[in-house]
Coordinates of C-alpha atoms in Angstrom, one line a residue:
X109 CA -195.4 149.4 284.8
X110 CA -194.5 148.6 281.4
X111 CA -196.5 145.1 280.4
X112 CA -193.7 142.3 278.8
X113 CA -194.1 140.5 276.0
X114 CA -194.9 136.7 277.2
X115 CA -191.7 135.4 275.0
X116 CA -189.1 137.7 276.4
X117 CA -186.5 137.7 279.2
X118 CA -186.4 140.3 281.4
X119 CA -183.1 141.2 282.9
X120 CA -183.9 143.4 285.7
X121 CA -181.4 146.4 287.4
X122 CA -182.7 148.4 290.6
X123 CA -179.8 151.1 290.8
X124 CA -180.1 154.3 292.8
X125 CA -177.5 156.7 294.7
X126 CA -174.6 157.2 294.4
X127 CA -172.8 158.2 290.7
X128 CA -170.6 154.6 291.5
X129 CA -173.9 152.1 291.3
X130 CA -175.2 153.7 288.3
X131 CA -171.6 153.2 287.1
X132 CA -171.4 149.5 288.3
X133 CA -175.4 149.1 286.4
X134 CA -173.9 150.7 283.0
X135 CA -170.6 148.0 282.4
X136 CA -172.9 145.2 283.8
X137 CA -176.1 145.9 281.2
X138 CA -172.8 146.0 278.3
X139 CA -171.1 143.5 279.3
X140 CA -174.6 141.3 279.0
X141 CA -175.2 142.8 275.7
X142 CA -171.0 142.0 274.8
X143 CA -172.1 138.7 275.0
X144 CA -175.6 137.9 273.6
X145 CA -174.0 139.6 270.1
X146 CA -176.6 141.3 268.3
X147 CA -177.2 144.6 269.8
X148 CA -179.8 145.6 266.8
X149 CA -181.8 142.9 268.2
X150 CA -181.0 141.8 271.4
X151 CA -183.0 138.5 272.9
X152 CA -184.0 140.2 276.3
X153 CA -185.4 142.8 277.5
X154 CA -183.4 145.2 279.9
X155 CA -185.5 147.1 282.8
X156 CA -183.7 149.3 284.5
X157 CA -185.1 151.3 287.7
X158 CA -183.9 154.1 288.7
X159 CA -183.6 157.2 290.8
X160 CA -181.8 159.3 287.4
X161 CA -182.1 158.1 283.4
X162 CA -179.1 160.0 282.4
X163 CA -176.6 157.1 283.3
X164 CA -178.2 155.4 280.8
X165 CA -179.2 157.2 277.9
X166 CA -177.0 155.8 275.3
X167 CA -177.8 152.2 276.3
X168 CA -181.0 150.1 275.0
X169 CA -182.7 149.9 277.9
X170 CA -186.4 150.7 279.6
X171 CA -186.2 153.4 282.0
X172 CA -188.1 153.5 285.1
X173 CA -187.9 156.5 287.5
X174 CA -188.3 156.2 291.2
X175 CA -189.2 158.7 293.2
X176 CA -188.5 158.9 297.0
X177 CA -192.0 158.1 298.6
X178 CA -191.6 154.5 295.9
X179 CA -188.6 153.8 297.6
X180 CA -189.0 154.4 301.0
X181 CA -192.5 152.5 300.4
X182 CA -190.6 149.5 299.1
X183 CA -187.9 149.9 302.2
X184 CA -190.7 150.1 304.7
X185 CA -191.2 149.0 307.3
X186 CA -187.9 149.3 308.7
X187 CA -186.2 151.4 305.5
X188 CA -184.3 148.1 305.0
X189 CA -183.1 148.9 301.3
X190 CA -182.5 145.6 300.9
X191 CA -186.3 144.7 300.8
X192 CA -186.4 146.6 297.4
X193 CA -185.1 144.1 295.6
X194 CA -188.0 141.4 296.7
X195 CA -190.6 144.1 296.2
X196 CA -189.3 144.9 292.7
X197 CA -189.0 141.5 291.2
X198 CA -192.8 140.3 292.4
X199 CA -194.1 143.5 290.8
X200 CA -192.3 142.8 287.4
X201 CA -193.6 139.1 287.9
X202 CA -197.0 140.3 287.9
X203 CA -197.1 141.0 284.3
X204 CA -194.3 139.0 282.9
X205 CA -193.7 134.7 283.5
X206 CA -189.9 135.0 283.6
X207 CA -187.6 137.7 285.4
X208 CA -183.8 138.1 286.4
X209 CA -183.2 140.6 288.9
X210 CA -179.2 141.3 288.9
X211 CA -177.2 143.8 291.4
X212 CA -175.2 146.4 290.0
X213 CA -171.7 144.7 291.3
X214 CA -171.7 142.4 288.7
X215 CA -170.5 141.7 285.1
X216 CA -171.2 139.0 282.6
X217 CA -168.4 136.0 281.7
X218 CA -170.7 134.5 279.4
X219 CA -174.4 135.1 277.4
X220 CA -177.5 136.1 279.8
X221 CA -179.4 134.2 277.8
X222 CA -177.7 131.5 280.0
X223 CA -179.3 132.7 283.0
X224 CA -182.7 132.6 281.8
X225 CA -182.0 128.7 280.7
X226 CA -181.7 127.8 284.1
X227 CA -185.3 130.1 285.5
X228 CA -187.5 127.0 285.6
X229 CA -190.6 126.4 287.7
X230 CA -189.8 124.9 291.1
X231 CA -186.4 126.5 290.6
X232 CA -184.9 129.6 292.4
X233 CA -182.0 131.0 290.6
X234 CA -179.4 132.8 293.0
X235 CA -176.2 134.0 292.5
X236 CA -174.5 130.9 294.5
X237 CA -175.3 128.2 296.7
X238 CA -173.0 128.7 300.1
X239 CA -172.8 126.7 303.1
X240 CA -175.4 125.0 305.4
X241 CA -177.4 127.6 308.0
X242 CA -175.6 125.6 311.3
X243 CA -172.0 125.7 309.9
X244 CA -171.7 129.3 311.3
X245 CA -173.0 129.2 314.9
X246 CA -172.1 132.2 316.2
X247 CA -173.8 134.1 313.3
X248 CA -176.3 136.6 314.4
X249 CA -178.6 135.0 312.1
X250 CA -177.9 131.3 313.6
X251 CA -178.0 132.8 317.4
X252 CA -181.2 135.4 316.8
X253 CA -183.6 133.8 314.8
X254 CA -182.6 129.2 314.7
X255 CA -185.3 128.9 317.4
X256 CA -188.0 130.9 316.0
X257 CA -187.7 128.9 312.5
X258 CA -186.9 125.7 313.8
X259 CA -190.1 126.1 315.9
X260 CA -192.2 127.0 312.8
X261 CA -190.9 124.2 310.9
X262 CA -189.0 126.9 308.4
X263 CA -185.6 126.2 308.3
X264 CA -182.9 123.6 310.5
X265 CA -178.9 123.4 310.4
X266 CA -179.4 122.0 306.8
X267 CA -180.8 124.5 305.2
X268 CA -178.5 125.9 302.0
X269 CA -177.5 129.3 302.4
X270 CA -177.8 132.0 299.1
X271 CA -175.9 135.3 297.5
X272 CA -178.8 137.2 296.4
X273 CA -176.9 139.3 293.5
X274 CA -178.9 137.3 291.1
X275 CA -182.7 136.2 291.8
X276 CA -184.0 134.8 288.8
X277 CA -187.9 133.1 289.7
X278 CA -190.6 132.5 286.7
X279 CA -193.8 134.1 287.8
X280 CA -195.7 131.1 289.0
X281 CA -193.0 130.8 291.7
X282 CA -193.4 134.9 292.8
X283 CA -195.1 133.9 296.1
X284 CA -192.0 133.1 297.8
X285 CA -190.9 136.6 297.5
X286 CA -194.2 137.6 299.3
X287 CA -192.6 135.4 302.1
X288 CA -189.5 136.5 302.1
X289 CA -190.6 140.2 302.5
X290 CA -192.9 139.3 305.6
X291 CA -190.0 137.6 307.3
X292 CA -187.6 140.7 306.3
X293 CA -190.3 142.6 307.9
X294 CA -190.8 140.6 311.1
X295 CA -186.9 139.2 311.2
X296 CA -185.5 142.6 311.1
X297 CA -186.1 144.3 314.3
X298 CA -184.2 141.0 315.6
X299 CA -181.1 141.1 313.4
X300 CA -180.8 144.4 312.1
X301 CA -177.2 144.3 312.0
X302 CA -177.0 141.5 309.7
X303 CA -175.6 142.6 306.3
X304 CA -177.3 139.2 304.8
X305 CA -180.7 139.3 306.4
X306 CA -182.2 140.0 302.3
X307 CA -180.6 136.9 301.1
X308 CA -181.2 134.9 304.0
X309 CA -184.5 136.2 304.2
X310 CA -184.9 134.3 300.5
X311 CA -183.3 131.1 301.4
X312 CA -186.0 130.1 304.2
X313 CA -188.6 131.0 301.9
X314 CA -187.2 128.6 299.7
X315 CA -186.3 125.9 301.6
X316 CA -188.4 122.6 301.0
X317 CA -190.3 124.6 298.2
X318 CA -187.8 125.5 295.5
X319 CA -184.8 123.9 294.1
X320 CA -181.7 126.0 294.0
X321 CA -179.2 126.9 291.2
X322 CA -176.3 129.0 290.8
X323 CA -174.5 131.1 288.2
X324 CA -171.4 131.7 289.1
X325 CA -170.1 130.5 286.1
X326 CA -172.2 133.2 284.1
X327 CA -172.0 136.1 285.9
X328 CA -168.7 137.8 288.3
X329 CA -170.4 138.9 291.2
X330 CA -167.7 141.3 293.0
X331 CA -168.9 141.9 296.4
X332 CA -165.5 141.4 298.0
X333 CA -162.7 144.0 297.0
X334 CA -165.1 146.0 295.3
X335 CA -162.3 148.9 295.1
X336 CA -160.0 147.1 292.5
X337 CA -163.2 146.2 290.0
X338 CA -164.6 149.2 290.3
X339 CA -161.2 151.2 289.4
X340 CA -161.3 148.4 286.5
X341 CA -164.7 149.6 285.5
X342 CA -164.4 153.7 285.9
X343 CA -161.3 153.2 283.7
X344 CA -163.3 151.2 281.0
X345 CA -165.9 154.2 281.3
X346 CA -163.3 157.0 280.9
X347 CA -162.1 155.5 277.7
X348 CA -165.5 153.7 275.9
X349 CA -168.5 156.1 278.2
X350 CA -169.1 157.9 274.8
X351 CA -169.3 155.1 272.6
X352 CA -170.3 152.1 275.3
X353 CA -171.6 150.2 272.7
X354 CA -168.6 150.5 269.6
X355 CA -166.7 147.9 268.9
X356 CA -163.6 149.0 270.7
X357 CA -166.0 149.6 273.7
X358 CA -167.4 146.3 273.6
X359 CA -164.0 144.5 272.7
X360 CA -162.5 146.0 276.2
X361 CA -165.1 144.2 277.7
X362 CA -163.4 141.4 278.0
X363 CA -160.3 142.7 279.4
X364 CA -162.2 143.6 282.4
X365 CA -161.8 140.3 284.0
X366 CA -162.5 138.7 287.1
X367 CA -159.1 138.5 288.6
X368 CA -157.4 140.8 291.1
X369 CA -154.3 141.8 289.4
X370 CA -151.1 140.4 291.0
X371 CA -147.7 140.4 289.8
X372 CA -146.1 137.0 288.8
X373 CA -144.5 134.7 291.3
X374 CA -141.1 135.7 290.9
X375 CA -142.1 139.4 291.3
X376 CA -144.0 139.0 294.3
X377 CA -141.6 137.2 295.9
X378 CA -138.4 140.0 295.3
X379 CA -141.6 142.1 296.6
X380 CA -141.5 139.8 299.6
X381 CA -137.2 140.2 300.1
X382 CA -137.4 143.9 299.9
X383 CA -139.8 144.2 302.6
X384 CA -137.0 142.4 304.9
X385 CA -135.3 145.7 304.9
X386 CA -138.1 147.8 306.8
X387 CA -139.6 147.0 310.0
X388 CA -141.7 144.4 310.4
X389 CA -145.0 146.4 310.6
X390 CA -144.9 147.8 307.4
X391 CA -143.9 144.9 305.5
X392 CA -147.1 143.8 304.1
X393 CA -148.1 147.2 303.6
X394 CA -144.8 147.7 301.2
X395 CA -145.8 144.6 299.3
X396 CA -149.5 145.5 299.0
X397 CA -147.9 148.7 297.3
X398 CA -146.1 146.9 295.1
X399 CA -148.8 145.1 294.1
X400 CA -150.3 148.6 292.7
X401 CA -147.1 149.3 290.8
X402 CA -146.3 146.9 288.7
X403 CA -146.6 147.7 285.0
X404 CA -149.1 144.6 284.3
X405 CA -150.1 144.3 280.1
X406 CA -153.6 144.3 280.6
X407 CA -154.6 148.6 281.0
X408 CA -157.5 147.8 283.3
X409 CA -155.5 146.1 285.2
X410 CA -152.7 149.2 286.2
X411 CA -156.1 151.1 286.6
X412 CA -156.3 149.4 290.0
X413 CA -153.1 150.9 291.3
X414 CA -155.0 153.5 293.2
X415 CA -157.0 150.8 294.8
X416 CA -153.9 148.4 295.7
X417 CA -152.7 152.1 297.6
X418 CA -155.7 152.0 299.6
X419 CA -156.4 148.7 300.6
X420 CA -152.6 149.1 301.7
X421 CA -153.4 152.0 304.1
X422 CA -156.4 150.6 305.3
X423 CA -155.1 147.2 305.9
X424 CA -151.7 148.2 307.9
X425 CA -154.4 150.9 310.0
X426 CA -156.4 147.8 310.8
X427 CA -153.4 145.8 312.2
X428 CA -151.6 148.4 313.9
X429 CA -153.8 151.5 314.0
X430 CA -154.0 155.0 312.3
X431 CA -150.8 156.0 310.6
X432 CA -149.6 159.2 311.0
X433 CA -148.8 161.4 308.1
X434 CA -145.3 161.8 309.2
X435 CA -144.8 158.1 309.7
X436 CA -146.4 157.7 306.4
X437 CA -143.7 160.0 304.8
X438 CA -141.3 158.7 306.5
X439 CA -141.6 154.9 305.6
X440 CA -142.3 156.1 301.8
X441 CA -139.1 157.9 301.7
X442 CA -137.0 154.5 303.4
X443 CA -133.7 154.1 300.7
X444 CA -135.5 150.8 300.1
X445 CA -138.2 151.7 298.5
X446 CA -137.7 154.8 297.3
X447 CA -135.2 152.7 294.9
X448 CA -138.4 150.3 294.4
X449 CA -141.1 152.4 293.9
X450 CA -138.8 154.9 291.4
X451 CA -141.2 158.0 290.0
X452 CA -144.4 156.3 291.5
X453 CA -143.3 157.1 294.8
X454 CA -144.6 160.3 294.3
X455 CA -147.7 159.5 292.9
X456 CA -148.5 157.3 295.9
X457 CA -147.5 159.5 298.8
X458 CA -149.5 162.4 296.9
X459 CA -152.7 160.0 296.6
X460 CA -152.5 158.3 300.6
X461 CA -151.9 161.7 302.2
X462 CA -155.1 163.1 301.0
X463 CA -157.0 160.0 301.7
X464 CA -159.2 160.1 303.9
X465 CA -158.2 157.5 305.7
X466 CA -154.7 159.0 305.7

């Protein structure tokens, strides 16, 4: 492992898989570098591990490869990928005294140098600060595991919940990483199914021992309707992925924001009287549509059009079960919105009847 200089930041990216995470890594390492300004000297240090380089050859960046037997050593016991992430940051700690480890779904509002104000000793730095561990009782988490912590004296009903997508720790604080992996270990077999064991994992090891603070107001952290942001971020990679770091590139930064495009009041709610004219199942799913179609100013937001379709299918699917192609065509074709959706029409039947989900 590369040894870091004492006086440096170290803005840390574990991205692996699929072409879409390396994608989500890229905009989030220039968006951070959009907004500390001087990208002939930048005042952190970007690690970046990785299963491929290529992704990010034309940013300025430390490459770390990862081969299989690393990661599925860092998964093990359980090949919980989520462990990773612990085992990563307390080996970067090792060698340097202040580290921000950031997920791949996320993009900077303001300077990272921000982030790093806020690593203190005694301090955890997450993403967010949720709600308190006994507001949910009939979470798997709550139901599996309250008895066993509140037995060791770990955790209770109080205990401040975290989103993981940023742990920021200065190194002196690195052992309560080491005991968040051994409960990810020993918690697991108990609560596999639980999406936030990682970050929960993290919050009992920090209970009573580290303060907590957030950075939402730093960082846009997009784990719900990832769809829409990422078609924001492929388009911003179409246009800039040749010149990420020109001034155009890094200009369009900032027009992919943190809001789910939606069309004006008035707009939505002609949308919404439309929709009175086809049966009552498909209504939202013709103003979800809508949604995709309208010609907003901002570029990356029409990008998300495809997305909007989608989220449509899959949403009216959900309520009312699997659409068939022929009922698809045939409530795309209503006088209605045919009138509505004008040359788009085309577009959208074309895209949700090779969908998979079509």
């Amino acid at each position: 492992m590369q040894h870091c200089l004492p006086s440096r930041p170290q803005l840390v990216y574990l991205a692996f898989g699929p072409a879409t995470y390396h994608q989500e890594a890229c905009f989030s390492i220039v968006s951070a570098l959009a907004h500390l300004g001087n990208l002939h000297a930048p005042a952190i240090d970007i690690q970046v591990y990785t299963d491929t380089a290529e992704p990010y050859a034309r940013l300025p960046v430390t490459v770390h490869l990862l081969d299989e037997a690393t990661r599925t050593a860092w998964n093990a016991p359980h090949g919980y990928h989520f462990r990773s992430k612990h085992v990563l940051l307390r080996q970067v700690l090792r060698d340097c005294p202040q580290a921000v480890l950031i997920d791949t779904d996320t993009f900077f509002r303001h300077s990272p140098l921000q982030l790093f104000q806020r690593v203190k000793p005694g301090t955890l730095l997450c993403n967010a600060v949720g709600g308190r561990y006994g507001e949910d009782q009939k979470c798997l988490l709550y139901k599996n595991l309250l008895g066993i912590l509140a037995e060791r004296g770990l955790a209770d009903c109080k205990m401040p919940l975290v989103n993981s997508g940023v742990i920021g720790l200065c190194a002196e604080n690195a052992e309560v990483l080491d005991r968040s992996i051994a409960m990810m270990d020993e918690f697991h077999p108990l609560a596999r199914s639980a999406y936030t064991l990682e970050e929960f994992c993290l919050a009992v090891a920090a209970y009573r021992h580290l303060a907590l603070a957030g950075c939402t107001d730093v960082i846009h952290h997009y784990w719900s309707r990832k769809a829409q942001f990422r078609a924001k971020i492929q388009a911003w990679l179409r246009k800039h992925g040749d010149d990420p770091l020109g001034e155009a590139a890094l200009a369009d930064v900032l027009l992919v924001n943190d809001q789910l495009p939606r069309p004006p009041a008035w707009q939505r709610l002609g949308y919404r009287a439309l929709s009175l004219t086809l049966p009552s199942r498909e209504r939202q799913f013709v103003r979800e549509l809508l949604y995709g179609c309208y010609p907003y100013p901002n570029e990356f937001d029409r990008a998300c059009a495809p997305a909007w379709w989608d989220k449509a299918l899959e949403n009216l699917n959900h309520r009312h079960g699997q659409m068939a192609p022929e009922e698809l065509r045939q409530c795309l074709r209503h006088p209605s919105l045919r009138l509505s959706l004008g040359e788009r029409r085309k577009d959208i039947e074309a895209h949700l009847l090779r969908a998979p989900h079509a």
